[in-house]
Short mmCIF file of C-alpha atoms in Angstrom, two decimals:
data_model
loop_
_atom_site.label_atom_id
_atom_site.label_comp_id
_atom_site.label_asym_id
_atom_site.label_seq_id
_atom_site.Cartn_x
_atom_site.Cartn_y
_atom_site.Cartn_z
CA MET A 28 7.88 -12.90 3.58
CA GLU A 29 4.33 -13.56 2.42
CA SER A 30 3.71 -15.86 5.40
CA ILE A 31 4.97 -13.36 7.99
CA LYS A 32 2.32 -12.76 10.64
CA PRO A 33 1.80 -9.68 12.86
CA LEU A 34 4.46 -9.72 15.54
CA GLN A 35 3.54 -10.79 19.05
CA PHE A 36 5.76 -10.63 22.12
CA ASP A 37 5.28 -12.98 25.06
CA GLY A 38 3.13 -11.32 27.70
CA VAL A 39 2.84 -8.02 25.79
CA SER A 40 -0.49 -6.67 24.56
CA THR A 41 -0.77 -6.15 20.81
CA LYS A 42 -2.72 -2.94 21.41
CA ARG A 43 -1.15 -0.07 19.47
CA PRO A 44 1.32 1.31 20.08
CA MET A 45 3.60 -1.43 21.34
CA VAL A 46 6.41 0.53 22.97
CA ILE A 47 10.06 -0.50 23.19
CA ALA A 48 12.03 1.96 25.32
CA GLY A 49 15.33 2.34 27.09
CA PRO A 50 18.68 4.11 26.76
CA CYS A 51 20.73 4.30 23.61
CA SER A 52 23.55 2.56 25.46
CA ALA A 53 23.95 0.51 28.60
CA GLU A 54 26.43 2.61 30.58
CA SER A 55 26.31 1.25 34.11
CA GLU A 56 24.22 -1.15 36.15
CA GLU A 57 22.77 1.72 38.15
CA GLN A 58 21.79 3.66 35.03
CA ILE A 59 20.16 0.60 33.46
CA LEU A 60 18.17 -0.41 36.54
CA THR A 61 17.06 3.13 37.41
CA THR A 62 15.80 3.73 33.87
CA ALA A 63 14.17 0.31 33.66
CA HIS A 64 12.23 0.68 36.93
CA ASP A 65 11.02 4.16 35.90
CA LEU A 66 9.92 2.87 32.49
CA SER A 67 8.18 -0.10 34.08
CA LYS A 68 6.19 2.29 36.28
CA ALA A 69 5.21 4.15 33.11
CA GLY A 70 3.77 0.93 31.66
CA VAL A 71 6.57 -0.02 29.27
CA LYS A 72 6.79 -3.79 28.77
CA ILE A 73 9.88 -4.05 26.56
CA PHE A 74 13.24 -2.57 27.62
CA ARG A 75 15.97 -1.80 25.08
CA ALA A 76 19.64 -0.95 25.56
CA GLY A 77 22.65 -1.06 23.27
CA ILE A 78 25.41 -3.33 24.53
CA TRP A 79 27.58 -3.03 21.42
CA LYS A 80 27.45 0.40 19.75
CA PRO A 81 28.64 0.88 16.15
CA ARG A 82 30.17 4.37 15.88
CA THR A 83 30.87 6.31 12.72
CA LYS A 84 34.42 7.12 13.80
CA PRO A 85 36.79 5.30 16.17
CA GLY A 86 37.37 6.72 19.61
CA GLY A 87 33.74 7.19 20.63
CA PHE A 88 31.87 5.18 23.22
CA GLU A 89 31.33 1.77 21.61
CA GLY A 90 29.30 0.18 24.40
CA VAL A 91 30.25 -1.74 27.51
CA GLY A 92 30.10 -5.07 25.72
CA LEU A 93 29.70 -8.40 27.45
CA ILE A 94 29.56 -6.99 31.00
CA GLY A 95 26.25 -5.28 30.17
CA LEU A 96 24.33 -8.48 29.48
CA PRO A 97 23.93 -9.39 33.20
CA TRP A 98 22.46 -5.93 33.74
CA LEU A 99 19.71 -6.74 31.22
CA GLN A 100 19.17 -10.08 32.94
CA LYS A 101 18.68 -8.17 36.19
CA VAL A 102 16.17 -5.81 34.51
CA LYS A 103 14.16 -8.82 33.39
CA LYS A 104 14.26 -10.40 36.85
CA GLU A 105 13.37 -7.24 38.79
CA THR A 106 10.74 -5.68 36.48
CA GLY A 107 9.37 -8.57 34.43
CA MET A 108 9.99 -6.60 31.23
CA LEU A 109 11.25 -8.29 28.09
CA VAL A 110 14.74 -7.12 27.17
CA ALA A 111 16.13 -6.28 23.73
CA THR A 112 19.53 -5.38 22.32
CA GLU A 113 21.23 -4.79 18.97
CA VAL A 114 23.39 -7.46 17.33
CA ALA A 115 25.73 -7.04 14.39
CA THR A 116 27.93 -10.14 14.35
CA ARG A 117 27.78 -13.89 14.95
CA ALA A 118 29.46 -13.38 18.35
CA HIS A 119 26.88 -10.77 19.37
CA VAL A 120 24.03 -13.16 18.52
CA GLU A 121 25.55 -16.08 20.38
CA LEU A 122 26.30 -14.01 23.50
CA ALA A 123 22.81 -12.44 23.50
CA LEU A 124 21.11 -15.81 23.12
CA ASN A 125 23.21 -17.34 25.90
CA ALA A 126 22.22 -14.44 28.15
CA GLY A 127 18.52 -15.04 27.55
CA ILE A 128 17.86 -11.79 25.67
CA ASP A 129 14.22 -11.87 24.52
CA ILE A 130 14.35 -9.71 21.38
CA LEU A 131 17.13 -8.83 18.95
CA TRP A 132 17.28 -5.92 16.58
CA ILE A 133 19.49 -5.33 13.55
CA GLY A 134 20.89 -1.81 13.09
CA ALA A 135 20.82 0.29 9.95
CA ARG A 136 24.48 -0.24 9.09
CA THR A 137 24.16 -4.01 9.46
CA SER A 138 20.93 -4.36 7.49
CA ALA A 139 22.70 -2.65 4.57
CA ASN A 140 25.33 -5.40 4.50
CA PRO A 141 24.11 -8.69 2.92
CA PHE A 142 27.18 -10.58 4.19
CA ALA A 143 26.54 -9.49 7.78
CA MET A 144 22.84 -10.28 7.47
CA GLN A 145 23.56 -13.75 6.14
CA GLU A 146 25.98 -14.41 9.00
CA ILE A 147 23.34 -13.38 11.53
CA ALA A 148 20.67 -15.45 9.75
CA ASP A 149 22.92 -18.51 9.76
CA THR A 150 23.62 -18.07 13.46
CA LEU A 151 19.89 -17.83 14.21
CA GLN A 152 19.02 -20.95 12.23
CA GLY A 153 16.45 -22.91 14.23
CA VAL A 154 16.09 -20.28 16.98
CA ASP A 155 12.61 -19.00 17.87
CA ILE A 156 13.18 -15.35 18.80
CA PRO A 157 11.66 -12.06 17.58
CA VAL A 158 14.04 -10.10 15.36
CA LEU A 159 13.44 -6.47 14.36
CA VAL A 160 15.24 -5.09 11.32
CA LYS A 161 15.96 -1.38 10.97
CA ASN A 162 15.92 0.11 7.50
CA PRO A 163 19.34 0.44 5.79
CA VAL A 164 21.05 3.82 6.06
CA ASN A 165 20.27 4.55 2.41
CA PRO A 166 16.70 4.69 1.05
CA ASP A 167 16.76 1.23 -0.51
CA LEU A 168 13.53 -0.70 0.05
CA GLU A 169 14.75 -3.84 -1.72
CA LEU A 170 17.82 -4.02 0.53
CA TRP A 171 15.56 -3.70 3.59
CA ILE A 172 13.27 -6.47 2.32
CA GLY A 173 16.29 -8.60 1.42
CA ALA A 174 17.63 -8.36 4.97
CA MET A 175 14.34 -9.66 6.36
CA GLN A 176 14.11 -12.37 3.70
CA ARG A 177 17.47 -13.77 4.82
CA LEU A 178 16.07 -14.17 8.33
CA LYS A 179 12.88 -15.70 6.99
CA ASN A 180 14.88 -18.19 4.92
CA ALA A 181 16.73 -19.19 8.09
CA GLY A 182 13.43 -20.15 9.72
CA ILE A 183 12.82 -16.98 11.75
CA THR A 184 9.07 -16.35 11.70
CA ARG A 185 8.78 -13.53 14.22
CA ILE A 186 10.15 -10.66 12.17
CA GLY A 187 9.35 -6.96 12.39
CA ALA A 188 10.63 -3.80 10.70
CA ILE A 189 11.83 -0.58 12.31
CA HIS A 190 11.64 2.64 10.33
CA ARG A 191 14.38 4.98 11.61
CA GLY A 192 14.72 7.26 8.60
CA PHE A 193 17.42 7.55 5.94
CA SER A 194 20.74 9.37 5.78
CA ALA A 195 20.98 12.47 3.61
CA TYR A 196 23.86 14.77 2.80
CA GLY A 197 23.87 18.25 4.33
CA LYS A 198 21.97 19.80 7.21
CA HIS A 199 18.30 19.01 7.72
CA ILE A 200 15.72 19.36 10.46
CA TYR A 201 15.85 15.58 10.89
CA ARG A 202 18.90 13.50 11.71
CA ASN A 203 17.59 10.88 9.27
CA MET A 204 14.99 11.87 6.70
CA PRO A 205 11.60 10.13 7.27
CA GLN A 206 10.78 9.45 3.60
CA TRP A 207 7.47 7.97 4.75
CA HIS A 208 6.64 6.68 1.27
CA ILE A 209 9.22 3.89 1.70
CA PRO A 210 7.70 2.23 4.80
CA ILE A 211 4.26 2.84 3.29
CA GLU A 212 5.32 0.81 0.24
CA LEU A 213 6.71 -1.87 2.58
CA GLN A 214 3.34 -1.88 4.35
CA ARG A 215 1.54 -2.22 1.01
CA ARG A 216 3.63 -5.20 -0.08
CA PHE A 217 3.51 -7.00 3.28
CA PRO A 218 0.33 -5.91 5.08
CA ASN A 219 0.84 -8.37 7.95
CA LEU A 220 4.40 -7.23 8.71
CA SER A 221 4.63 -5.35 12.01
CA ILE A 222 6.32 -1.98 11.53
CA PHE A 223 7.75 0.13 14.33
CA CYS A 224 8.95 3.73 14.13
CA ASP A 225 12.16 4.94 15.79
CA PRO A 226 11.52 8.68 16.21
CA SER A 227 14.69 9.09 18.28
CA HIS A 228 17.07 8.27 15.43
CA MET A 229 14.78 9.83 12.87
CA GLY A 230 14.55 13.20 14.59
CA GLY A 231 17.86 13.32 16.39
CA LYS A 232 16.33 15.83 18.80
CA ARG A 233 14.12 15.05 21.77
CA GLU A 234 11.60 17.74 20.81
CA LEU A 235 10.85 15.89 17.55
CA ILE A 236 9.99 12.58 19.22
CA ALA A 237 6.37 13.46 20.01
CA PRO A 238 5.36 14.77 16.55
CA LEU A 239 7.14 11.93 14.75
CA SER A 240 5.48 9.38 17.03
CA GLN A 241 2.10 10.90 16.20
CA GLN A 242 2.84 10.74 12.46
CA ALA A 243 3.71 7.06 12.82
CA MET A 244 0.42 6.39 14.61
CA ASP A 245 -1.51 8.33 11.97
CA MET A 246 -0.06 6.01 9.33
CA GLY A 247 -1.01 2.88 11.20
CA PHE A 248 2.40 1.78 12.50
CA ASP A 249 2.24 -0.98 15.10
CA GLY A 250 4.67 0.43 17.62
CA LEU A 251 7.47 2.75 18.62
CA MET A 252 11.09 2.29 19.67
CA ILE A 253 12.09 5.31 21.74
CA GLU A 254 15.36 6.05 23.50
CA SER A 255 14.80 6.91 27.16
CA HIS A 256 17.48 7.61 29.78
CA CYS A 257 17.23 8.44 33.48
CA ASN A 258 19.57 11.41 32.90
CA PRO A 259 19.69 12.14 29.15
CA ASN A 260 21.99 15.15 29.34
CA CYS A 261 24.73 12.95 30.79
CA ALA A 262 24.29 10.08 28.31
CA LEU A 263 27.50 8.72 26.77
CA SER A 264 25.91 8.45 23.32
CA ASP A 265 23.16 10.31 21.42
CA LYS A 266 22.16 12.41 24.43
CA ASP A 267 20.19 14.93 22.34
CA GLN A 268 17.67 12.35 21.16
CA GLN A 269 16.91 10.69 24.51
CA ILE A 270 14.10 11.59 26.89
CA THR A 271 13.36 10.77 30.52
CA PRO A 272 10.83 8.05 31.37
CA GLU A 273 8.56 10.81 32.73
CA ILE A 274 8.51 12.62 29.38
CA LEU A 275 7.97 9.34 27.57
CA ASN A 276 4.95 8.69 29.77
CA ILE A 277 3.51 12.10 28.86
CA ILE A 278 4.05 11.47 25.14
CA MET A 279 2.39 8.07 25.31
CA ASN A 280 -0.61 9.46 27.17
CA THR A 281 -1.14 12.27 24.67
CA LEU A 282 -0.79 10.21 21.47
CA VAL A 283 -3.91 9.96 19.33
CA VAL A 284 -4.13 6.37 18.11
CA ARG A 285 -6.35 5.94 15.06
CA ASP A 286 -8.67 2.97 14.70
CA THR A 287 -7.25 0.71 11.99
CA THR A 288 -10.15 -1.78 12.12
CA GLN A 289 -12.88 0.43 10.67
CA THR A 290 -14.27 -0.41 7.25
CA THR A 291 -13.89 2.05 4.39
CA GLU A 292 -17.18 1.48 2.60
CA SER A 293 -18.28 5.07 3.25
CA LEU A 294 -15.18 6.29 1.41
CA THR A 295 -16.06 4.49 -1.83
CA LEU A 296 -17.64 7.49 -3.57
CA LEU A 297 -14.78 9.81 -2.66
CA ARG A 298 -12.24 7.24 -3.80
CA GLN A 299 -14.06 6.87 -7.10
CA GLN A 300 -13.70 10.62 -7.57
CA ILE A 301 -9.95 10.36 -6.88
CA ASP A 302 -9.66 7.51 -9.40
CA GLN A 303 -11.34 9.64 -12.06
CA ILE A 304 -9.11 12.63 -11.30
CA ASP A 305 -6.04 10.37 -11.48
CA ASN A 306 -7.17 9.15 -14.90
CA ASP A 307 -7.57 12.77 -16.01
CA LEU A 308 -4.10 13.62 -14.67
CA ILE A 309 -2.48 10.74 -16.56
CA GLU A 310 -4.29 11.71 -19.75
CA ALA A 311 -3.17 15.35 -19.33
CA LEU A 312 0.43 14.24 -18.71
CA GLY A 313 0.26 12.11 -21.86
CA LYS A 314 -0.76 15.18 -23.86
CA ARG A 315 2.05 17.19 -22.23
CA MET A 316 4.62 14.57 -23.22
CA ARG A 317 3.38 14.56 -26.81
CA ILE A 318 4.03 18.31 -26.93
CA SER A 319 7.44 17.75 -25.32
CA ARG A 320 8.32 15.32 -28.11
CA GLU A 321 7.28 17.93 -30.70
CA ILE A 322 9.55 20.42 -28.92
CA GLY A 323 12.32 17.82 -29.01
CA GLN A 324 11.89 17.46 -32.78
CA TYR A 325 12.09 21.26 -33.18
CA LYS A 326 15.28 21.38 -31.08
CA LYS A 327 16.80 18.62 -33.18
CA GLU A 328 16.04 20.41 -36.43
CA HIS A 329 17.50 23.66 -35.10
CA SER A 330 20.51 22.14 -33.25
CA MET A 331 19.30 23.38 -29.89
CA PRO A 332 20.27 21.82 -26.50
CA VAL A 333 17.57 19.80 -24.75
CA VAL A 334 17.72 21.55 -21.38
CA GLN A 335 16.79 25.22 -21.28
CA THR A 336 17.82 26.19 -17.73
CA ASN A 337 16.03 29.53 -17.54
CA ARG A 338 12.78 28.02 -18.81
CA TYR A 339 13.01 25.12 -16.34
CA ASP A 340 13.68 27.46 -13.42
CA SER A 341 10.71 29.63 -14.40
CA ILE A 342 8.42 26.59 -14.55
CA LEU A 343 9.50 25.34 -11.12
CA ASN A 344 8.96 28.69 -9.43
CA SER A 345 5.69 29.61 -11.13
CA ARG A 346 4.10 26.18 -10.57
CA ALA A 347 5.23 26.17 -6.95
CA GLN A 348 3.58 29.55 -6.42
CA LEU A 349 0.36 28.33 -8.04
CA ALA A 350 0.42 25.30 -5.75
CA ILE A 351 0.72 27.52 -2.69
CA GLU A 352 -2.26 29.56 -3.88
CA MET A 353 -4.22 26.30 -4.19
CA GLY A 354 -3.41 25.27 -0.62
CA MET A 355 -0.56 22.86 -1.42
CA SER A 356 3.12 22.82 -0.57
CA GLY A 357 5.44 24.61 -2.97
CA ASP A 358 8.15 22.03 -2.31
CA PHE A 359 5.71 19.24 -3.16
CA MET A 360 4.89 20.84 -6.50
CA LYS A 361 8.57 21.38 -7.28
CA THR A 362 9.14 17.67 -6.68
CA VAL A 363 6.28 16.85 -9.06
CA TYR A 364 7.63 19.10 -11.78
CA GLN A 365 11.18 17.84 -11.34
CA ALA A 366 9.86 14.36 -12.16
CA ILE A 367 7.84 15.67 -15.10
CA HIS A 368 10.86 17.57 -16.42
CA GLU A 369 13.07 14.50 -16.09
CA GLU A 370 10.65 12.45 -18.19
CA SER A 371 10.34 15.27 -20.75
CA VAL A 372 14.13 15.46 -21.07
CA ARG A 373 14.35 11.67 -21.46
CA GLN A 374 11.82 11.69 -24.29
CA GLN A 375 13.47 14.66 -26.04
CA ILE A 376 16.89 12.95 -25.88
CA GLU A 377 15.31 9.92 -27.56
CA ILE A 378 14.14 12.23 -30.38
CA LEU A 379 17.62 13.74 -30.74
CA ASN A 380 19.26 10.30 -30.94
CA LYS A 381 16.96 8.91 -33.62
#
């Protein structure tokens, strides 16, 4: 992974954002060609469409399969765009390669399965083709990295990552939670790795595509994979998260793309101040934990339980309110204190077990 270079596609500018767009699923030749020509007019250079669609439950639309590959060939011939599709099995890879597909991507369910990833890697041995790997459904960075390492070990050098968010139980504003800290850590470990954002799967709603795309650009992502359909409301899969090529064009033209090449010398003084504050925070937390251990000793001597629910609830609410008054998010401060409380409990349990 260390030798991975920024991803380049034949004939496609590396100017941010590199955009991959097209429908969730290939449904008909007419639908594919209509969407592709409209996207080409909007300046899109890479066309995506799902030929094989993994569904959570049986009975849903699982893609047109093999008959859709000639449609992508026709898109390439008529528009000059590169074409991309998802693969999940050895057969998918072989059929896509035989059809001259330019770019492959690995879905979230597949990237979570080391056996499937190894099968795909083995099938791609010796093939020079760009492969994009979506994050696993669960927030597991090591599993994501492992999926890409299997491809790298098979000799694939043109590898990119797609951040599409992570599954979470219950109802949320997002279909898949962004958890931006995970791709940021991936970016930190592998600064040359090209990372794309998939705001369609992340948001699950077309109105969230624009703000999520902007967030991705603000964090220096290289590109976007966006689902676009000539008639989204009639789409056979994921209709709520697809937009027309016209709307995509508007979003692309209104994105603010930050300059990632500027030096940060002028930020040195401010960063030194942050470093000092961080040192003070760690020192203060160390003092807090020493007091927690003293409390743990008291609880041990008086046969008291470690967790005092009412006290914990009071701390969470009062600190969250203080955070709001200081211009921060209450939820952020609750997350901070949940972590602090967890460490305090761990240290007090150690005292009780001595």
